[in-house]
Coordinates of C-alpha atoms (C1' of nucleotides) in Angstrom, one line a residue:
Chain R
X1 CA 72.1 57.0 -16.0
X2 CA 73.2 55.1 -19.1
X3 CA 73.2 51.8 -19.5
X4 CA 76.9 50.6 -20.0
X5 CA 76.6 47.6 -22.6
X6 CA 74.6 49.4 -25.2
X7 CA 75.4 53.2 -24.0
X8 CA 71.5 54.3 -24.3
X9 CA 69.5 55.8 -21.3
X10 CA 68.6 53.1 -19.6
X11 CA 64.7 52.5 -18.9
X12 CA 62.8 54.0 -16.0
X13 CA 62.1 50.2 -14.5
X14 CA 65.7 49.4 -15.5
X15 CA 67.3 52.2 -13.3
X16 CA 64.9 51.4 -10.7
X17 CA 66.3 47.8 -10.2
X18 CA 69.6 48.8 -10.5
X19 CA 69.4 51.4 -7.7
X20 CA 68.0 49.1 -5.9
X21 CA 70.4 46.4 -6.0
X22 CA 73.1 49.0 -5.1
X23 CA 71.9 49.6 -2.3
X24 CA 71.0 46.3 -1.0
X25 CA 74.5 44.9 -1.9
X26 CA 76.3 48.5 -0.2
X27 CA 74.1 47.0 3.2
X28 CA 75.2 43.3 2.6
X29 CA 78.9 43.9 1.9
X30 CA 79.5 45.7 4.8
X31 CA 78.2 43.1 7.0
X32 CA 79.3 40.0 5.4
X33 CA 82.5 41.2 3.6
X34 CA 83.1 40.9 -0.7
X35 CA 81.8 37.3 -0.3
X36 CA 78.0 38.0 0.4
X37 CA 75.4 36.1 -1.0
X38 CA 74.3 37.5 -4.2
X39 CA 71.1 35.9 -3.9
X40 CA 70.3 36.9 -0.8
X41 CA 71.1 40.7 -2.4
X42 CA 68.6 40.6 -5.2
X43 CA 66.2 39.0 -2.6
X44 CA 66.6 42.3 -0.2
X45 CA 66.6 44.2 -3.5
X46 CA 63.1 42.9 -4.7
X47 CA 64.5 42.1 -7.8
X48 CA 64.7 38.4 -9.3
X49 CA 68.3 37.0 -9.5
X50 CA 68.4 37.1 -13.0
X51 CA 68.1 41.0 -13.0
X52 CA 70.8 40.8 -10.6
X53 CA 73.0 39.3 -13.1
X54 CA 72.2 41.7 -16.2
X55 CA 73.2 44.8 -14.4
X56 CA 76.2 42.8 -13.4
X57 CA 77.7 39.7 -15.2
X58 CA 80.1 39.6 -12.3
X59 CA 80.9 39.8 -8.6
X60 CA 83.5 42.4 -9.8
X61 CA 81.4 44.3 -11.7
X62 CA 78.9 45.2 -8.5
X63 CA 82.0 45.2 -6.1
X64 CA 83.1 48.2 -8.7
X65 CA 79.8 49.6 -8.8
X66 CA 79.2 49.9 -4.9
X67 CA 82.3 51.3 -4.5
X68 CA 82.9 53.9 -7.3
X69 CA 81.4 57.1 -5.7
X70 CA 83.8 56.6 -2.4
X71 CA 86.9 55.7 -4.4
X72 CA 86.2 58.9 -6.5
X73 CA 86.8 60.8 -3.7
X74 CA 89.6 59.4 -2.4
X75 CA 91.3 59.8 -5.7
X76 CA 90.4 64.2 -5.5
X77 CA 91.9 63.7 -2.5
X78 CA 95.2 62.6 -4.4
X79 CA 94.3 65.5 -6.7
X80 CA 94.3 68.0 -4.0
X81 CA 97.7 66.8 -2.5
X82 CA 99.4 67.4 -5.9
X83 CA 100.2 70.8 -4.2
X84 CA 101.0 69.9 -1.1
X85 CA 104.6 71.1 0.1
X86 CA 106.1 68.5 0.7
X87 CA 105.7 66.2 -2.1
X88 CA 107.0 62.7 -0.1
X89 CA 105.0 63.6 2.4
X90 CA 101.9 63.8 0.4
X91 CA 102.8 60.8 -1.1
X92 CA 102.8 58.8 2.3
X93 CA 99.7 60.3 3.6
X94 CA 97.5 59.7 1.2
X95 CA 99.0 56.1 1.0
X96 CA 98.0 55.8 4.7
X97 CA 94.5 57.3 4.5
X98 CA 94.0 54.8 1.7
X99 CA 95.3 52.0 3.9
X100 CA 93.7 53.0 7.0
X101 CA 89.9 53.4 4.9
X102 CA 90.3 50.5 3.3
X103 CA 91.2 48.5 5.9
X104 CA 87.9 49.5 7.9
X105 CA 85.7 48.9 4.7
X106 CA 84.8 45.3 4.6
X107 CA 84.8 44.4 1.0
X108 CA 86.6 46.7 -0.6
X109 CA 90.3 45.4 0.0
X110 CA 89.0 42.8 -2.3
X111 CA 87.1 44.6 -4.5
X112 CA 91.2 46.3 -5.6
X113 CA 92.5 42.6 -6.4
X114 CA 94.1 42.6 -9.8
X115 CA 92.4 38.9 -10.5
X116 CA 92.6 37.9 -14.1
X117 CA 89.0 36.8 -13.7
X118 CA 86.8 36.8 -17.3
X119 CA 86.9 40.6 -17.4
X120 CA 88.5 42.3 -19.9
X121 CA 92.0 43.5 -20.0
X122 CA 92.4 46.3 -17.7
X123 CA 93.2 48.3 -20.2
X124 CA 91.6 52.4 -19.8
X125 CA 88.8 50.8 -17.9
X126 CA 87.1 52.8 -15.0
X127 CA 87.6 50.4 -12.0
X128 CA 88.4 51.3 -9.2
X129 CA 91.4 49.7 -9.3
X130 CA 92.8 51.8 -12.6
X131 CA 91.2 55.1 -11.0
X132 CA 93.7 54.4 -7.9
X133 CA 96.5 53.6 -10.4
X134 CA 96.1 57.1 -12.1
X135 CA 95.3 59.1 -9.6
X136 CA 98.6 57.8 -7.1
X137 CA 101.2 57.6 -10.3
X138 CA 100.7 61.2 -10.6
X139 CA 101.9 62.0 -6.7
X140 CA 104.3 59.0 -7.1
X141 CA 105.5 60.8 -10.0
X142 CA 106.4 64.4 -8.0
X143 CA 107.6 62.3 -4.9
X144 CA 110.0 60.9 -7.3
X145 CA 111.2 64.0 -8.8
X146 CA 111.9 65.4 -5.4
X147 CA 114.1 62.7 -4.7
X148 CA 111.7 61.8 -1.7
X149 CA 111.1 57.8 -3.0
X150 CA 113.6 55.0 -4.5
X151 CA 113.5 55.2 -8.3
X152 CA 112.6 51.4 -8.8
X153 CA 109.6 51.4 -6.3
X154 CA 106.6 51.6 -8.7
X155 CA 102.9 52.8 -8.2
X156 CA 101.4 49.2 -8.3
X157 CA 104.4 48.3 -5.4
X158 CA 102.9 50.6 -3.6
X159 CA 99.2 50.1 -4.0
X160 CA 99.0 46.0 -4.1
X161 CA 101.3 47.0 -0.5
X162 CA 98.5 49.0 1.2
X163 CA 96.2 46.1 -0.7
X164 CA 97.7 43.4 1.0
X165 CA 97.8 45.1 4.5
X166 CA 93.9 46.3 4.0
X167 CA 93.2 42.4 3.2
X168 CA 95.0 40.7 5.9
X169 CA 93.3 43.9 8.0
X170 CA 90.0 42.2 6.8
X171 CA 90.2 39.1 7.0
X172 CA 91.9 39.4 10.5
X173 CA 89.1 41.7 11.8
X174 CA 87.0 39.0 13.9
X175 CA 89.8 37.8 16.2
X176 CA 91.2 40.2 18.8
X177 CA 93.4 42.6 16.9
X178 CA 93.9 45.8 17.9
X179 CA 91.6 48.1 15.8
X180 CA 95.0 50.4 14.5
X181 CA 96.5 47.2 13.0
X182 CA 96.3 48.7 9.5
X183 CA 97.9 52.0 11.2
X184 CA 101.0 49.8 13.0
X185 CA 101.8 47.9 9.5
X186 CA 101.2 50.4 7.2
X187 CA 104.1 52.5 9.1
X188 CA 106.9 49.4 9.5
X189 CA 106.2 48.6 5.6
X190 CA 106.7 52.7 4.6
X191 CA 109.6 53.2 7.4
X192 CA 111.1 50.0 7.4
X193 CA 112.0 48.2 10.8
X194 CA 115.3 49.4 11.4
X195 CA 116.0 51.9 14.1
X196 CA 115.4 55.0 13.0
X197 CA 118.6 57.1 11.8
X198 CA 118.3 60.8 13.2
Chain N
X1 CA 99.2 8.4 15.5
X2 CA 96.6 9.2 17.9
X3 CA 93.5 10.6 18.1
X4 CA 93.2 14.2 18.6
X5 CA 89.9 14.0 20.5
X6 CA 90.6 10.9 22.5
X7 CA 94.0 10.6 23.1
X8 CA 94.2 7.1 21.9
X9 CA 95.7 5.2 18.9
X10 CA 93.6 5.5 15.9
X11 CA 91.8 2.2 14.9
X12 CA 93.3 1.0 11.2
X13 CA 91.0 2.2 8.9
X14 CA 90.2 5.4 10.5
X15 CA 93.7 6.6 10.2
X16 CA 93.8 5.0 6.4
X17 CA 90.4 7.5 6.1
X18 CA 92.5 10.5 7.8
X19 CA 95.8 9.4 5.2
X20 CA 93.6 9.6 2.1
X21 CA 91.9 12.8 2.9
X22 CA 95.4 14.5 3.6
X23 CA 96.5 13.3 0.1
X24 CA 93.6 14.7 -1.4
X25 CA 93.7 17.8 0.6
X26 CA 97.3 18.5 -0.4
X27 CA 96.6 18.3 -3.5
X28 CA 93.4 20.4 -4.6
X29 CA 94.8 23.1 -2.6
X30 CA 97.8 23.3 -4.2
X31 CA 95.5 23.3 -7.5
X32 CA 92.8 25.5 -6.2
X33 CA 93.9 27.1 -3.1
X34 CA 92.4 27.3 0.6
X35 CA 88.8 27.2 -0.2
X36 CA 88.3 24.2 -2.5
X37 CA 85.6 22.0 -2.1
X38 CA 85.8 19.9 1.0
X39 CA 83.5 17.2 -1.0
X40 CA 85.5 17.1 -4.1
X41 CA 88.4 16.1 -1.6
X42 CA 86.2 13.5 0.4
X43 CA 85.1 11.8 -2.9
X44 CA 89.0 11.8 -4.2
X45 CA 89.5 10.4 -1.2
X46 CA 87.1 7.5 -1.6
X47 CA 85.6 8.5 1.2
X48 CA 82.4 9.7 2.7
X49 CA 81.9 13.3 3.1
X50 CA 80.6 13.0 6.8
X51 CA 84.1 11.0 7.4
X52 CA 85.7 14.4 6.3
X53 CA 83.7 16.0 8.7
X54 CA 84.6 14.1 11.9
X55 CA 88.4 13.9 10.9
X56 CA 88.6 17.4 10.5
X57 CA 85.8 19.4 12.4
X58 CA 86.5 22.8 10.3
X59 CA 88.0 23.6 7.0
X60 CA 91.0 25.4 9.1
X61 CA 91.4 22.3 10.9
X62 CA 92.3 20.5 7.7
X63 CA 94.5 23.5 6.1
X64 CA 96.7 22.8 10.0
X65 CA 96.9 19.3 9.3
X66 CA 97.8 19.7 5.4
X67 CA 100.8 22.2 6.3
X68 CA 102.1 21.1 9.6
X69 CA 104.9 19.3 8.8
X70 CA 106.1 21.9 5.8
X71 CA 105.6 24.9 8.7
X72 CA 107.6 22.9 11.2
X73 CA 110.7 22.5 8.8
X74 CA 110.9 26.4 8.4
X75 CA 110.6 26.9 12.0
X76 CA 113.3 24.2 12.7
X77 CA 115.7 26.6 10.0
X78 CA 114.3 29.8 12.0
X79 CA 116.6 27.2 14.9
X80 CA 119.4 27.0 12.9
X81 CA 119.5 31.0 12.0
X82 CA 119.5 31.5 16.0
X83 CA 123.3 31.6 16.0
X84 CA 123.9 33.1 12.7
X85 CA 126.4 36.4 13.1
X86 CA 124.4 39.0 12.3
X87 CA 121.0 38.8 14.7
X88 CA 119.2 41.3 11.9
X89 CA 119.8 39.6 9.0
X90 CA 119.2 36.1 10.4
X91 CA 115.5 37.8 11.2
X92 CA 115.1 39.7 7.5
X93 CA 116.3 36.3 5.6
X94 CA 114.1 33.6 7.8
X95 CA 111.4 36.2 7.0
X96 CA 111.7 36.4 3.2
X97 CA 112.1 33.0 3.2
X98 CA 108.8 32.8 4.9
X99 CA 107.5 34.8 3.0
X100 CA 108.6 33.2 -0.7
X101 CA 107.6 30.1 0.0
X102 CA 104.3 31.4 1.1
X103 CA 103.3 33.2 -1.7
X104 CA 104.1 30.2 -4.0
X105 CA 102.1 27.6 -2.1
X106 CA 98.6 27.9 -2.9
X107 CA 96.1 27.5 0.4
X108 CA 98.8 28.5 2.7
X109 CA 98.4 32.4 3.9
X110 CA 94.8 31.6 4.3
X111 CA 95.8 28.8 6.5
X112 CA 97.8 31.3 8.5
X113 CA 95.2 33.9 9.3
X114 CA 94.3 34.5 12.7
X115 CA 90.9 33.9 12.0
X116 CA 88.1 34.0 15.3
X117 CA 86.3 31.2 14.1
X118 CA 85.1 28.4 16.1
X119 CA 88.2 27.5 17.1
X120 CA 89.6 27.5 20.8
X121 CA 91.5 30.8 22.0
X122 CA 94.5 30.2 20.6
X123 CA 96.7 29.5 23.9
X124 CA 99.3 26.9 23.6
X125 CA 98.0 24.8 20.4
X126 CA 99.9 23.8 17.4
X127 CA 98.1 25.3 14.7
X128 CA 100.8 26.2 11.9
X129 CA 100.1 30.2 13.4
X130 CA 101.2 29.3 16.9
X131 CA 104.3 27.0 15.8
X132 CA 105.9 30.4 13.7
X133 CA 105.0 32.5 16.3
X134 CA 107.2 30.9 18.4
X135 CA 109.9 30.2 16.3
X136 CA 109.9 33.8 14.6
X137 CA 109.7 35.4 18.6
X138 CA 113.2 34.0 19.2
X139 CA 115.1 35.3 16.5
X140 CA 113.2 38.9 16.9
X141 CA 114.1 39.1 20.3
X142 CA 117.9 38.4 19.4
X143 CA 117.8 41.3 16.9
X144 CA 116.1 43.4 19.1
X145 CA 118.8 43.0 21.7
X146 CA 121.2 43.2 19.4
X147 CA 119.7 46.9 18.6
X148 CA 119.1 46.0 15.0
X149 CA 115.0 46.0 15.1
X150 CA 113.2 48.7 16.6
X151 CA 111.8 48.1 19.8
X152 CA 108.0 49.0 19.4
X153 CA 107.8 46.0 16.4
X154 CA 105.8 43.1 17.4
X155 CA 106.4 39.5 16.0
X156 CA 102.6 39.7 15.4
X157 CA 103.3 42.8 13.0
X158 CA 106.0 41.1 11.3
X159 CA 104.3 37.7 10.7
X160 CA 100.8 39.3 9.7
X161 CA 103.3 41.7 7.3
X162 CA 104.5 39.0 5.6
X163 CA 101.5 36.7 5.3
X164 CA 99.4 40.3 4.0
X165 CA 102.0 40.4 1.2
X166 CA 101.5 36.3 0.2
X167 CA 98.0 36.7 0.7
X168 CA 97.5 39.5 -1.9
X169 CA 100.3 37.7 -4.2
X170 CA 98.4 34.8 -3.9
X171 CA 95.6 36.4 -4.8
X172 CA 96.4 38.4 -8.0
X173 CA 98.8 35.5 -8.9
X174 CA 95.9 34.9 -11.9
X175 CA 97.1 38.2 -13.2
X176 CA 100.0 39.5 -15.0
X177 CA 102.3 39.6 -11.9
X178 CA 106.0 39.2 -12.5
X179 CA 106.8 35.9 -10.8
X180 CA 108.8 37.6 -8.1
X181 CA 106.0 40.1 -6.7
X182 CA 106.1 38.9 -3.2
X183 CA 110.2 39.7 -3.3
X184 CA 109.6 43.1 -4.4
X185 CA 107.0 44.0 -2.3
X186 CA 108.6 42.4 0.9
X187 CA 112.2 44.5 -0.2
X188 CA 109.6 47.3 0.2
X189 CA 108.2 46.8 3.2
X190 CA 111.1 45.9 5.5
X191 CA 113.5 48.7 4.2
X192 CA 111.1 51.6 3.4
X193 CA 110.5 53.7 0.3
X194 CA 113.0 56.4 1.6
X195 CA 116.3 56.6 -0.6
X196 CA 119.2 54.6 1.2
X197 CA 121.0 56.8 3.4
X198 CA 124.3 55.4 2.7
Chain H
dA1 C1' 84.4 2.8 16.9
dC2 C1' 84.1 4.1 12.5
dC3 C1' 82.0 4.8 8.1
dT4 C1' 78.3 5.6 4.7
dG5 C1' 74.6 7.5 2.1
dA6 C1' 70.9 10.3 2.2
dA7 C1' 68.6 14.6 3.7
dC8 C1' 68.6 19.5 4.4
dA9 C1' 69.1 24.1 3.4
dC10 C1' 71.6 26.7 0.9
dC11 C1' 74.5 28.7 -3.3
dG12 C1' 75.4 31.0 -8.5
dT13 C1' 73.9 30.8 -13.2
dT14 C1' 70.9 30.2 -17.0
dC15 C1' 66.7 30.2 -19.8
dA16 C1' 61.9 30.0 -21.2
dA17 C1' 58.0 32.5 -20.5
dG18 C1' 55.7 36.6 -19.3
dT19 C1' 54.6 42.1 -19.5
Chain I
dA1 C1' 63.3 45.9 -23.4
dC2 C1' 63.1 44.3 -19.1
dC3 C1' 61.8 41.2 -15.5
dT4 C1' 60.4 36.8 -13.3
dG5 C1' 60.3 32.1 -11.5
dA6 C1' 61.9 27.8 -12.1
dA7 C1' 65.5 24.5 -13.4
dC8 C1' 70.2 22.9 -13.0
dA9 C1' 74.3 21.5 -10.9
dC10 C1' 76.6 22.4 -7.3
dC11 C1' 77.9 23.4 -2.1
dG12 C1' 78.7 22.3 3.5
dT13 C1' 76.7 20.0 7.4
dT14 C1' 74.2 16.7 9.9
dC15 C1' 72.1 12.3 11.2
dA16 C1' 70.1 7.7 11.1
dA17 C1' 71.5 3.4 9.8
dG18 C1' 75.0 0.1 8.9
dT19 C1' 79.6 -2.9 9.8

DNA sequence: ACCTGAACACCGTTCAAGT
DNA sequence: ACCTGAACACCGTTCAAGT
């Protein structure tokens, strides 16, 4: 583990913290959503606040760190599907798997927001956000070339889409909604509500 | 106006209290959307923050109050569109209109979530959800009879469709969106990503 | 009946002082 | 180099005391 600001290993106490920050805020941001009390992390963590806010300056920055590993392997899932027959089909269902994990993973439907908070511009940085980005342009890309999507409808389109339906998935989850919602939207926003044509 | 506990005219200066605080209210949201700080609006107000409290027992109690009379004007057009020609389109363009003015007025999908707070069961009230609900059911079910929406899609779907995609426009609306985001991605989701079969 | 100001228990962020 | 605890300026909510 290195540390990221000055790029040297980082020390053994250092790493300690960190690990343990990580996984106190993994455990509080899946019961109390992206909006969980920092302080109340570096308490479960044994760590001071301060230390808290060296490994990371930002809500962002731990929101990207908790949810690296799993959006890593969502993205070699994309990376698999590259092959995949059918590439509109592949496409779409990695779209929905996306959708429907997100969507059931408090905190990380916000975590994807493209805020223009004080970090820097997004430019070759490792969120998760950009890792998404890459990783679905490239089976956007084949869809496209196998005339299987609209020429115009962009990889962003597509991701801020199954953003906004994971979000209002989120935030919607504590009154009685049935627990496919994400499922149900994600298919009228792909398909389209007309009747079908075949 | 009348009390909403008691049923009874409000004395003078409470409903002067209840003015100011809607003034203030309408405008930090606008500035800095649904979760500004109830006390910053209580001291613009000239008012004491327990005053605040009693007027409007929970934040989305005040976010109803704020939009209530903007909602009710759409729904009154969503009354007009009831006779319009074309039963599909009449849905589709009350909807995007929904849906624009939405993700340009800051506080406003938050206000529409269906949140499970401490708020009643949501049967019969006139929360700014409810009100659209209704109006939005009408024109659906005139489309659907008229064949032009297929019959498994919910005005629930539609409505929580439309305020995921101002919710998430609202949200990255710090970024570097193009100013007509919510357009695209609501093009998107009503017609599909498929190629137009004409 | 309505309002006020203070009290309470929390935040996130920063900084001097420790090891 | 890294961590700690305290300090600072904020919250939202509640309640006794005022008019």
């Amino acid at each position: 583990m290195v540390d990221a600001g000055t790029g040297r290993p980082m020390r053994a106490d250092a790493r300690r913290s960190y690990d343990r920050i990580l996984k106190a805020a993994d455990a509080a941001i899946a019961r109390d959503g992206a909006t969980t009390s920092l302080e109340e992390i570096a308490r479960n963590a044994g760590v001071g606040s301060a230390t808290l806010h060296r490994h990371f300056p930002s809500r962002r920055a731990l929101l990207n760190a908790v949810f690296h590993d799993r959006i890593e392997g969502i993205c070699a899932q994309a990376h698999r599907l590259i092959d995949a027959p059918d590439a509109g089909v592949a496409l779409i269902d990695w779209l929905g798997e996306l959708c429907r994990y997100s969507a059931k993973t408090r905190g990380l439907a916000p975590a994807l927001l493209q805020w223009a908070g004080d970090d820097r511009p997004l430019v070759q940085d490792s969120s998760c956000h950009s890792m998404l980005h890459d990783a679905g342009d490239r089976l956007l890309r084949r869809a496209r070339e196998a005339g299987q999507v609209r020429p115009e409808v962009s990889i962003d389109d597509l991701l801020t889409l199954v953003n906004a339906i994971s979000l209002v998935t989120e935030a919607n989850s504590a009154a009685i909604v049935v627990d496919d919602e994400a499922d149900r939207l994600f298919a009228i926003a792909v398909e389209g509500i007309r009747p079908a044509t075949n």
